[in-house]
Coordinates of C-alpha atoms and ligand atoms in Angstrom, one line a residue:
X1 CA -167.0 115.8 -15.5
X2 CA -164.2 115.2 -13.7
X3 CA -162.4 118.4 -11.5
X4 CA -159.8 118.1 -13.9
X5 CA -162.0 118.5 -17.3
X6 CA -163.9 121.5 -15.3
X7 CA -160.1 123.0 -14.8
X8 CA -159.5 122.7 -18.7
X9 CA -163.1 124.0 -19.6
X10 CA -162.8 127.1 -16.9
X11 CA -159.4 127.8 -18.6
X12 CA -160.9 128.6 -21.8
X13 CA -163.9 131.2 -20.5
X14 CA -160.6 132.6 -18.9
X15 CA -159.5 133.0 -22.3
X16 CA -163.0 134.6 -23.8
X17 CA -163.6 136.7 -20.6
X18 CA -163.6 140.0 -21.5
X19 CA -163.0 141.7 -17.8
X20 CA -159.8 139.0 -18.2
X21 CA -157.4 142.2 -19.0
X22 CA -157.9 143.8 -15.6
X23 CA -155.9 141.4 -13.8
X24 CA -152.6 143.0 -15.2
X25 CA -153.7 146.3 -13.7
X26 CA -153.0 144.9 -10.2
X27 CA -149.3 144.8 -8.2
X28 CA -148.7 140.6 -6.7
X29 CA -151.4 138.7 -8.4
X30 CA -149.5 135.8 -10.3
X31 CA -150.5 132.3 -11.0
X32 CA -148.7 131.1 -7.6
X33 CA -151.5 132.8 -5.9
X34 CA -155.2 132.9 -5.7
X35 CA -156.3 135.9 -3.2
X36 CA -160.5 135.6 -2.2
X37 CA -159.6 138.5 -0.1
X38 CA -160.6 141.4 -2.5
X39 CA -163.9 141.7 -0.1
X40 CA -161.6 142.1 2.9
X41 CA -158.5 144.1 1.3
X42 CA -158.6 144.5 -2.2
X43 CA -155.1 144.7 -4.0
X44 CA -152.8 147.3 -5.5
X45 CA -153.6 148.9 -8.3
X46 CA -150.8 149.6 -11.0
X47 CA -151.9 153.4 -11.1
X48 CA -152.5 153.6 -7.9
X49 CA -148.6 153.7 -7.2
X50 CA -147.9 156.4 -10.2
X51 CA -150.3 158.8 -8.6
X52 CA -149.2 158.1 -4.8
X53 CA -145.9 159.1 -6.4
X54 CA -147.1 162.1 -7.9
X55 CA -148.8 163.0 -4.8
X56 CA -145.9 162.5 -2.3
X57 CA -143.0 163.9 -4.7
X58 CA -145.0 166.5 -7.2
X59 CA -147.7 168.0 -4.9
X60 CA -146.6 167.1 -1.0
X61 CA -143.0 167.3 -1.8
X62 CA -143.2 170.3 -4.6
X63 CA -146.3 172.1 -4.2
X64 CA -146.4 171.9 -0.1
X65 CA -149.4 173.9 1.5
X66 CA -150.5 175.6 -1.9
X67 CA -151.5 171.9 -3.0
X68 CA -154.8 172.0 -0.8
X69 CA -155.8 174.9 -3.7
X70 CA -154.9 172.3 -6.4
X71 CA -157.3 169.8 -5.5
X72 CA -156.8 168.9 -1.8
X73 CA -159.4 170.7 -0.2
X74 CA -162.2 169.7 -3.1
X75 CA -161.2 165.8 -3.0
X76 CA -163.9 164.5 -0.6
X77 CA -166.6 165.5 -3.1
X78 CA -164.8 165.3 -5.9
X79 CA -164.0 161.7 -5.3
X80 CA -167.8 161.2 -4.3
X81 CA -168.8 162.4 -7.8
X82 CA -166.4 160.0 -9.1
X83 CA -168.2 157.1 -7.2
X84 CA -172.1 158.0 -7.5
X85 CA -172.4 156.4 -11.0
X86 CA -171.3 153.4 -9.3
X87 CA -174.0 153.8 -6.3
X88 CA -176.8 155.2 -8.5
X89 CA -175.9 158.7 -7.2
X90 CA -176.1 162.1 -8.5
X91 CA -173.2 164.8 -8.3
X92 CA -173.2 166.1 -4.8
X93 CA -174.4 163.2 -2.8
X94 CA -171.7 161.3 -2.0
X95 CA -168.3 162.2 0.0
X96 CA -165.4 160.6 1.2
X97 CA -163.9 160.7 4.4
X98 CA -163.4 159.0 8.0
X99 CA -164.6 155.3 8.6
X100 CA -167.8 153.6 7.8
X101 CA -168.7 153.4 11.7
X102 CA -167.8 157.0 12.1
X103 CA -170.1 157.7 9.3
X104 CA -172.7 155.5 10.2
X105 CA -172.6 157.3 13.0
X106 CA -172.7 160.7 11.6
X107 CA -175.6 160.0 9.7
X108 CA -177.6 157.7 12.5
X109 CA -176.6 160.9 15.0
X110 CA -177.7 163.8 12.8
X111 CA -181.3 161.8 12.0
X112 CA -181.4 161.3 15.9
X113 CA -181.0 165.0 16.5
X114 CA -183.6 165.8 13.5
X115 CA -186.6 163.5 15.4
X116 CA -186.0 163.8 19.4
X117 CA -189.1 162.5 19.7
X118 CA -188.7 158.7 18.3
X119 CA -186.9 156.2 19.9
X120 CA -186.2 153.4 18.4
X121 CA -183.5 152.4 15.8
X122 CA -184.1 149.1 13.6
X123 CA -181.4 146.7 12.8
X124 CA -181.1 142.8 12.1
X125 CA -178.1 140.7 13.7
X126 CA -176.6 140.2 9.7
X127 CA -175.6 143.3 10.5
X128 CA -171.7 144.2 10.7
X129 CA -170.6 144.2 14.3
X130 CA -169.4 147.7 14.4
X131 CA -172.4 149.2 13.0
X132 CA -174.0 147.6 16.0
X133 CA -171.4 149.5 18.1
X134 CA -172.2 152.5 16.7
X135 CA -175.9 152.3 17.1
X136 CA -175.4 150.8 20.9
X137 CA -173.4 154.5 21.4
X138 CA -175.7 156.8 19.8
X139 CA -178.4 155.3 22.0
X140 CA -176.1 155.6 25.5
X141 CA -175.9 158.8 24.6
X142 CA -178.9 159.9 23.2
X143 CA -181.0 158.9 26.3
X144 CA -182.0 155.7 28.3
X145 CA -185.7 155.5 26.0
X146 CA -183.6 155.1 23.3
X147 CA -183.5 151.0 22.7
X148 CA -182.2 149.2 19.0
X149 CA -184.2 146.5 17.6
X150 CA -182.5 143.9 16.2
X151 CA -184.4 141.6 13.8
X152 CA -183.5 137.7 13.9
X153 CA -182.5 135.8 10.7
X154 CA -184.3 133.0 11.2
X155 CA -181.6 131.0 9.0
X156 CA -178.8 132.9 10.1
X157 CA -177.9 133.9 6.5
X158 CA -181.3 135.8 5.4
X159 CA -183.5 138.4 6.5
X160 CA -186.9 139.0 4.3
X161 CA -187.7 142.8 3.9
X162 CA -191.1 141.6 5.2
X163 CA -189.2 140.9 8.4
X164 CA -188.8 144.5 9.0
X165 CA -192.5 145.0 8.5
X166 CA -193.7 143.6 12.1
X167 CA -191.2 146.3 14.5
X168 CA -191.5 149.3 12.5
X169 CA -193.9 151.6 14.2
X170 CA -194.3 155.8 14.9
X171 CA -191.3 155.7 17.0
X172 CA -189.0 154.2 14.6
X173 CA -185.9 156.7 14.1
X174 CA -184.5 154.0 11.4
X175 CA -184.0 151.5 10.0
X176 CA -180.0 150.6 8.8
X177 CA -178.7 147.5 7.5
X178 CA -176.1 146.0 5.4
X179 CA -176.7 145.7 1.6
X180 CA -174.7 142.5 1.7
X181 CA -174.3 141.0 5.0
X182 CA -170.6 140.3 5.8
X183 CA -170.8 136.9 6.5
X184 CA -172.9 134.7 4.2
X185 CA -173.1 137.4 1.7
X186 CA -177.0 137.4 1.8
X187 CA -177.9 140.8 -0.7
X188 CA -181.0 142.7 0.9
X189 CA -183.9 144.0 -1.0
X190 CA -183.2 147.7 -0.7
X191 CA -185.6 148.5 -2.8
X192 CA -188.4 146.7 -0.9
X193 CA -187.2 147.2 2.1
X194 CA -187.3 150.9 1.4
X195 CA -190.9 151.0 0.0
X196 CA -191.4 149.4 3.7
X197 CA -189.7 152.2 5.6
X198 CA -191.5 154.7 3.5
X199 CA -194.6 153.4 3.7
X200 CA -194.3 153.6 7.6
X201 CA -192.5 156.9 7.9
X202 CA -189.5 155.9 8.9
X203 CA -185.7 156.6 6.9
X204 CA -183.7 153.4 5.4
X205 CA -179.8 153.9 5.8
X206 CA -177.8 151.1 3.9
X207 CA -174.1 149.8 4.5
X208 CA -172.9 149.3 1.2
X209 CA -169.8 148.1 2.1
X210 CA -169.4 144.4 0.6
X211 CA -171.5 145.0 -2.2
X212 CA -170.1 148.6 -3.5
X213 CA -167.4 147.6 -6.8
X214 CA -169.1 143.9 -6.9
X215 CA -173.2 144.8 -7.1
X216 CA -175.1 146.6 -9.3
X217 CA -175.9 149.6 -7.1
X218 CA -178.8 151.8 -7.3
X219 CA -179.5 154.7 -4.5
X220 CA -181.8 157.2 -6.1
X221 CA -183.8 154.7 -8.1
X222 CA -184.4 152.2 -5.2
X223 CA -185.3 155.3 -2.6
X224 CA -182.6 154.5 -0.4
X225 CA -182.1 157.8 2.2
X226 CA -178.7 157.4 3.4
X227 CA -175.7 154.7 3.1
X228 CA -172.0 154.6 3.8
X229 CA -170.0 151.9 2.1
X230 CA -166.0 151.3 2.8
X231 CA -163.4 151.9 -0.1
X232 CA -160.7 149.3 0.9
X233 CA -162.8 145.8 -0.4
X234 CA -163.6 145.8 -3.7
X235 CA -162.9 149.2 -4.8
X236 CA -159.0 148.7 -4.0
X237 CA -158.2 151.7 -2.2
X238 CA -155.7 150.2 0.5
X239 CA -155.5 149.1 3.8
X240 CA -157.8 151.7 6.2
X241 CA -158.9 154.0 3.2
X242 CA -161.7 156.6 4.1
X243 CA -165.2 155.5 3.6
X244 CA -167.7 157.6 1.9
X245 CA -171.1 158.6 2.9
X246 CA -174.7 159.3 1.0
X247 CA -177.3 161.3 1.4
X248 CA -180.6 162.1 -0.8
X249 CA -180.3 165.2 -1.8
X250 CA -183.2 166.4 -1.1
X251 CA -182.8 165.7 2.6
X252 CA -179.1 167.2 3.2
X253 CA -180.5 170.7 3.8
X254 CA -182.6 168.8 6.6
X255 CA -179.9 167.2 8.8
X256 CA -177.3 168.8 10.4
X257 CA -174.7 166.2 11.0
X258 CA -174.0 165.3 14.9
X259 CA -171.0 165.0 14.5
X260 CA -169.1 168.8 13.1
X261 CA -165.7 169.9 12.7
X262 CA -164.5 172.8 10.6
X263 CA -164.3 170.6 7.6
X264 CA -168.3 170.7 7.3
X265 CA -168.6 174.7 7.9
X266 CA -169.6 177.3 5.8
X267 CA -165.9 179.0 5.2
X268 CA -164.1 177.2 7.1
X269 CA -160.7 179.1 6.8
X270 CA -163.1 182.5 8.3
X271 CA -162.0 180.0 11.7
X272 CA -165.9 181.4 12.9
X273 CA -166.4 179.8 16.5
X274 CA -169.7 178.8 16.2
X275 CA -170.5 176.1 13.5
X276 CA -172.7 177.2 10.4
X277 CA -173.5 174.0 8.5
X278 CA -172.0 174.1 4.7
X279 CA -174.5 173.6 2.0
X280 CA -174.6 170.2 0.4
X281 CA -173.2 167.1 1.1
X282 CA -170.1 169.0 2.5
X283 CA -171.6 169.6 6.0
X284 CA -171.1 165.8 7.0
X285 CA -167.2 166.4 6.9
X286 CA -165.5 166.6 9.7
X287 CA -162.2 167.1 10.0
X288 CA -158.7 167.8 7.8
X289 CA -159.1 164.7 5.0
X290 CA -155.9 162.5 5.0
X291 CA -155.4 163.1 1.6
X292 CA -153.0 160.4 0.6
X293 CA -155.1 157.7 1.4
X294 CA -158.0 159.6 0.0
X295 CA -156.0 160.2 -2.8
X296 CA -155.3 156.5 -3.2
X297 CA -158.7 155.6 -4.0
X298 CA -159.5 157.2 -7.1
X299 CA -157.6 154.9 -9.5
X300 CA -159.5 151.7 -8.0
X301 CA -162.8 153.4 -8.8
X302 CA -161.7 154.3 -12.3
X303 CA -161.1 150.6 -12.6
X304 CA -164.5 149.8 -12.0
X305 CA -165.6 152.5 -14.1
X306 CA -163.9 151.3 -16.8
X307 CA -165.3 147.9 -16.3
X308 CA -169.0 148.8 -15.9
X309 CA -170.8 147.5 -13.3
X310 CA -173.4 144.9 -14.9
X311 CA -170.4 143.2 -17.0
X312 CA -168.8 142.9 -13.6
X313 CA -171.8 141.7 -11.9
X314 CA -172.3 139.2 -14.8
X315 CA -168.8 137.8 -14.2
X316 CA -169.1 137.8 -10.2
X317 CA -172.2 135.8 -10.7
X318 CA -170.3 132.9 -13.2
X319 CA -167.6 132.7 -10.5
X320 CA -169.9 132.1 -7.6
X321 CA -172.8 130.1 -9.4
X322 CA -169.3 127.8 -11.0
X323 CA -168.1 127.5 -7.4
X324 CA -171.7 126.4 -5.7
X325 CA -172.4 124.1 -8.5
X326 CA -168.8 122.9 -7.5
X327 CA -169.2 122.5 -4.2
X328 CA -172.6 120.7 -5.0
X329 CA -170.6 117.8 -6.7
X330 CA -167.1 117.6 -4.7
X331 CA -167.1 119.4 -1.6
X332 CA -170.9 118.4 0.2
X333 CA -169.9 114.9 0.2
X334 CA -166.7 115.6 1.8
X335 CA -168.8 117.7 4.4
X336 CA -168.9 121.4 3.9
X337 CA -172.2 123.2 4.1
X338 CA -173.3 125.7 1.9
X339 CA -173.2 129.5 4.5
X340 CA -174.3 131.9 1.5
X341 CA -177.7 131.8 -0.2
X342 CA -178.0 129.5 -3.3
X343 CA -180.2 132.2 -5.7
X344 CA -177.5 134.4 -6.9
X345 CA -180.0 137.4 -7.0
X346 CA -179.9 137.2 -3.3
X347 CA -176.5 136.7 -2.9
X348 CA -173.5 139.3 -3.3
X349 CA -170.3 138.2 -4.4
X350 CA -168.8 136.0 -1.5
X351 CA -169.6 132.6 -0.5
X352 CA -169.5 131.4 2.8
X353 CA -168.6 127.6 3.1
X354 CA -169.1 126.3 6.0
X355 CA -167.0 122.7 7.6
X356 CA -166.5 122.0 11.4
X357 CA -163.0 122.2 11.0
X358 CA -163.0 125.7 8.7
X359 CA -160.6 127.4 10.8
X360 CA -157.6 124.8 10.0
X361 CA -158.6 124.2 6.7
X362 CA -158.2 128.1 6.0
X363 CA -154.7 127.7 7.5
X364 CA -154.2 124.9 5.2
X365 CA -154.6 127.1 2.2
X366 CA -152.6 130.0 3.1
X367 CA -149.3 127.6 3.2
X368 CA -146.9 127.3 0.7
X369 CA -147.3 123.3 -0.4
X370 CA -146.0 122.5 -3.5
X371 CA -147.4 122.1 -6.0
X372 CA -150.2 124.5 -5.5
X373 CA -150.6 127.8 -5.2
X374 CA -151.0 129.7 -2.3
X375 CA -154.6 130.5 -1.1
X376 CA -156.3 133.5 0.6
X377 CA -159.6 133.5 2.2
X378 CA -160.9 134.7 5.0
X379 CA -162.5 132.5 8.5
X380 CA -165.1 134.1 10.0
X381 CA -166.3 132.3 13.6
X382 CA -167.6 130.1 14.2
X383 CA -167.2 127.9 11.0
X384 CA -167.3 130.0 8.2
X385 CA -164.7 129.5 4.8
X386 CA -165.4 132.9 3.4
X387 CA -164.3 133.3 0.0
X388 CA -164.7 136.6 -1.9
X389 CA -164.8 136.9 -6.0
X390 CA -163.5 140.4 -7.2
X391 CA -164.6 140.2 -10.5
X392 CA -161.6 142.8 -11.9
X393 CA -159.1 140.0 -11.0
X394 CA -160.5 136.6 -10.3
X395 CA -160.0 133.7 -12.9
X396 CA -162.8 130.7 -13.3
X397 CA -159.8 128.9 -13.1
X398 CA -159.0 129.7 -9.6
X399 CA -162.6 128.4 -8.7
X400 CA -161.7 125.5 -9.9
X401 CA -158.1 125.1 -8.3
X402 CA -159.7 126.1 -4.5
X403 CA -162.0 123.1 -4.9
X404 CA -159.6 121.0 -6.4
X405 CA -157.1 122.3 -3.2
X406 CA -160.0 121.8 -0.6
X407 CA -160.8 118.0 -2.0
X408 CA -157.0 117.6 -1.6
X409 CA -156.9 118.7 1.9
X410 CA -159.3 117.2 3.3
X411 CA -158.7 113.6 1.7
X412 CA -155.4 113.8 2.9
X413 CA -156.0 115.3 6.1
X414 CA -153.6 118.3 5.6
X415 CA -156.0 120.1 8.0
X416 CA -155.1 118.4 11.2
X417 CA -151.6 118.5 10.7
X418 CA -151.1 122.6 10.5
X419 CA -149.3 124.9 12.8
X420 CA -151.3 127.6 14.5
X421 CA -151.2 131.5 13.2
X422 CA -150.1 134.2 14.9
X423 CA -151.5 138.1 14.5
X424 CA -155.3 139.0 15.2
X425 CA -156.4 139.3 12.0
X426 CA -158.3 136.3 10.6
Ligands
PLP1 C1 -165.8 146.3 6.4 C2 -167.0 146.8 6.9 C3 -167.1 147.9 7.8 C4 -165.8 148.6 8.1 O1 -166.0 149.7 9.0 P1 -164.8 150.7 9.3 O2 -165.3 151.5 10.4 O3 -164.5 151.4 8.0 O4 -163.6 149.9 9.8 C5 -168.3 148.4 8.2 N1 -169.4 147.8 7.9 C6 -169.4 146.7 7.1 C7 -170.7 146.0 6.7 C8 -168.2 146.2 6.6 O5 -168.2 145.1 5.9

């Protein structure tokens, strides 16, 4: 089949798909655009704006300070009962607020204070730069026994549960890793990998943050202790949204989090001095929740909600397996290597293509050339093409047009002939 017949042929399961209604719920998605960015910033929501509106006019605007008694104060948790079906998470497990690192390091900090007498933390080098960061502080501060463990991919794009197995021991703090790693989109085992922690005494905290909208999710059932996921990538709550944070239930009453503010205190408006640790989930706030960002969030996770998470999964899976089997036929011969696993069980729902010259070829699809459409991805060093499928919004279609775009490219040598960006962000 030629790309052109696989164009024709993805046009029609466009037609049948039935998440294909979604798309229309999103601000600046049009035909003249195919955005593989919904892992790195996922877009605007139509009803997102209506209740930013409401909140700045009706309740900031109208209500002023008496708004924190209509629904303010309660958001954090309320909007973490709104995500737990999502996560596999009962009512009063999850809340929202500050970043992923800072959560990861709440959580990492309180088990830390819980077990003085372990010292080391468990980690692979999939893992998301800043969650090494955060570990790297915890253990400066913590004391100089303190040391992190990073496992090795052997691959560089997978990491066995098993793998764990070998450096857990009695003085394992614990063990934290990403879900789905950020760059070749390798999904972990949590399940397995937290029979393994169990099984050696040690907790398993998970960063759920490319795989929370786009995976199948599933805390409580797979024994996961703790996680923090981000709410800006596929569940389209805007550019620096809070994060949230887990934690089993059944261990909240046993941490105190090492990191408190009044937000997480018993009462906090008594304005007691010393800290008394609210019940619940609510001790790992912190401090005052920026509630229009926070606010911002909910109408993404209705979205999903609406969806349902195995359809969505089913269709993330048809847009990656379409693009490997793709890539297979037009793009390996033209020398771009496969950076994401090939089993879609193990894989998330962002593929990593990797090609010497990645970084100019990404360039090459952001610019306007007629007659194509515009084309966002994301480069991550040192070769990576990563390409991100938000099943709400992506068309088979648009597979086919990004390999039909990169063929084009690279036989015509667009690539070489690109200005350089400017701005950090990649
Ligand atoms: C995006 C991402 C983060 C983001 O962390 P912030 O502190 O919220 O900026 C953390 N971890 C992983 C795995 C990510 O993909």
């Amino acid at each position: 089949m030629t790309l052109k017949e696989h164009h024709e042929e993805a046009l029609q399961l466009d037609q049948r798909d039935p998440l294909g209604h979604f798309r229309s719920r999103f601000e600046g998605l049009s035909d003249a655009l195919i955005y593989l960015d919904g892992n790195s910033l996922g877009p605007l929501p139509k009803a997102t704006l209506a209740r930013l509106n409401q909140l700045t006019g009706k309740e900031w605007g109208g209500d002023l300070i008496r708004a924190w008694n209509k629904g303010w104060f309660d958001l954090p948790l309320r909007l973490g009962d709104r995500l737990a079906p999502l996560i596999g998470a009962g009512p009063g497990e999850v809340c929202f607020g500050d970043s992923v690192t800072v959560n990861l390091f709440k959580l990492t900090s309180s088990v830390a204070m819980a077990l003085p007498e372990k010292s080391t933390i468990l980690t692979d080098d999939l893992n998301f730069p800043s969650d090494h960061h955060a570990l790297e502080g915890l253990a400066q501060l913590r004391d100089q026994g303190t040391h992190i463990i990073r496992v090795h991919s052997r691959d560089g794009q997978t990491i066995a549960p098993e793998d764990f197995t070998r450096s857990i021991d009695e003085q394992t703090l614990l063990v934290t890793v990403s879900h789905v790693c950020f760059k070749s989109g390798y999904c972990q085992d949590l399940q397995k990998l937290a029979e393994i922690c169990h099984d050696q005494g040690t907790l398993l905290i998970a960063d759920l943050s490319h795989s929370v909208g786009a995976v199948p999710v599933d805390l409580n059932r797979w024994g996961v202790d703790m996680a923090v996921g981000c709410s800006y990538k596929f569940l389209n709550g805007g550019p620096g949204a809070p994060a949230f944070l887990f934690v089993r239930r059944d261990l909240q009453e046993q941490l105190k989090p090492g990191l408190k503010g009044w937000f997480g205190a018993e009462s906090p408006f008594d304005f007691k001095m010393n800290h008394v640790c609210a019940g619940g989930i609510q001790r790992f706030l912190t401090g005052t929740p920026p509630i229009i960002s926070m606010a911002a969030i909910e109408p993404g996770i209705d979205l999903l909600r609406e969806a349902g998470m195995d359809a969505l999964r089913r269709k993330s899976v048809h847009l990656t397996q379409l693009l490997i089997h793709l890539w297979e036929e037009f793009l390996q011969p033209l020398g771009f290597e496969l950076g994401s696993p090939g089993n879609p069980s193990q894989r998330g729902s962002h593929i990593a293509l990797r090609h010497p010259d990645a970084f100019a070829i990404n360039l090459a699809l952001i610019q306007p050339v007629e007659p194509w459409p515009v084309i966002i991805p994301d480069f991550r060093k040192p070769d990576n093409l990563r390409l991100g499928f938000a099943p709400l919004f992506n068309r088979h279609s648009e597979v086919v047009r990004l390999v039909q775009r990169l063929v084009h490219i690279i036989e015509t040598n667009e690539h070489t002939r690109v200005q350089a960006p400017s701005g950090p962000v990649t």
